[in-house]
Phi, psi and omega in degrees: 000343175298333181280314178312305192302318183296319175300330176303312198293316178291330185290322180299312173302310177319295196320306185291327170311308182300314199297320191271345175281314201295331193301296170317333186284326187273331179282325193292333185259353185296332191294330189305304197304310185299338188270312169293344166286335169280343187254002194223157180240319181269164177297315187289338169290325167307305179305305195298307197293332173288331179290327178302337193237357179268164175228138181278139188218186192299313189308308175301322185299308191288322172291323164306311173299330181276322161320305181296311174309322175284308181296318179304310173307319171301312182294321173296328182274326174295320189285331177285332178282336182283322204247332185236355187083352193286146181234008199288165165304112164260017177308138189250343188223165191276344174244123178078174187264077182227133170229115196290349191287326188276336183284317176311300176322303175300321181289314176306313178309310181310306181298302196291324177274344180295303172325306184295334190284305178312326187272351174073045176281149175294162193283333169296324161306322182291315186309300191301312179301321169298323182285332180280338175289305187318303181309311183282339179293318178302312174297309176311311190286307173315288181302336177287320173297314190281331178276326188272319181245002175074031190241136161248132181245332178214149177208125195251031192291320190268353188266135175310129177087026167297139199244303185213189183292346194227000170230139170218158182304309172310316168300316176296325181277345169287321187289318177298329175282331181292305179316315200282319173292337193284312192281328184266345191232305188285314189298306187299319171299327175292307178304310172317304197279343167289320172065201173240158195283121175241024180221150171295323184295329181297309172296320174313304179313309185285324186293321157296330167299313175313298186306310182306314192287333171292310177303312159323299178295333175288320183292321161318309171304311182304303183310301193301315191293321175281345164309304178294331180284335186280327174305312172277014173080018192256133194275164174301140184248117180087162180293332182291292170336316180280335175295317174296316175303315181275329172264341181233082188286171165293325177293305189302326170283338176288318178289325188295314194238067192297332177278353187254144189236134177248133183274128161294123186307113187297358185271342173281000000 
């Protein structure tokens, strides 16, 4: 119970901190909303005007990350069901229906496409950059999971056009098309709908979401670490690792992350 109580205490501290600092943030950005609403009439004009005057901050990044993590997971599970008839869990975190790979991808595509929009980049430039970003994200994520946690979530070794274990040409083309659709259709409307915080409660809510996701990622890494440690016969050290072993067993991890394989240390 020490860990849940500590989390509650941190959440309360965050609430006090956010309540004291968000008011000037809200007041400074409220004028931006009124300005672009007053100067534009049609919807696409409002979107363009808003994007021309806004700056992406942590507020939009958190919303994009959470939305991308959820929507990406839903799309992946639907795609796997349609193409392979699989109904296995594709979740990437221990709490909630989220896959952080899609969240990070959404944030990266948004930041890069937003900058390319300001530079008036051509459509083919968006595709090439999106392919590079997607490939680097998959390579780094796959390599990190295997190297640091001994876990494998996907393997393109047998896919035609394979470049590495985690990168293949068919999926790079998918990233390119996704980036183009994101830059021209999804990103402008999404940023417009997210907008900027005009009320204290908006910043407070998004701040709590950010802390929740941070704890979710931390707990997921802790669970993966203990799975590998248990596989190699390493006993828990300290109260926290014992709590993880008691509440997040191998059976829980196997059921939660059905498409993930944890490799035992070959040196043992």
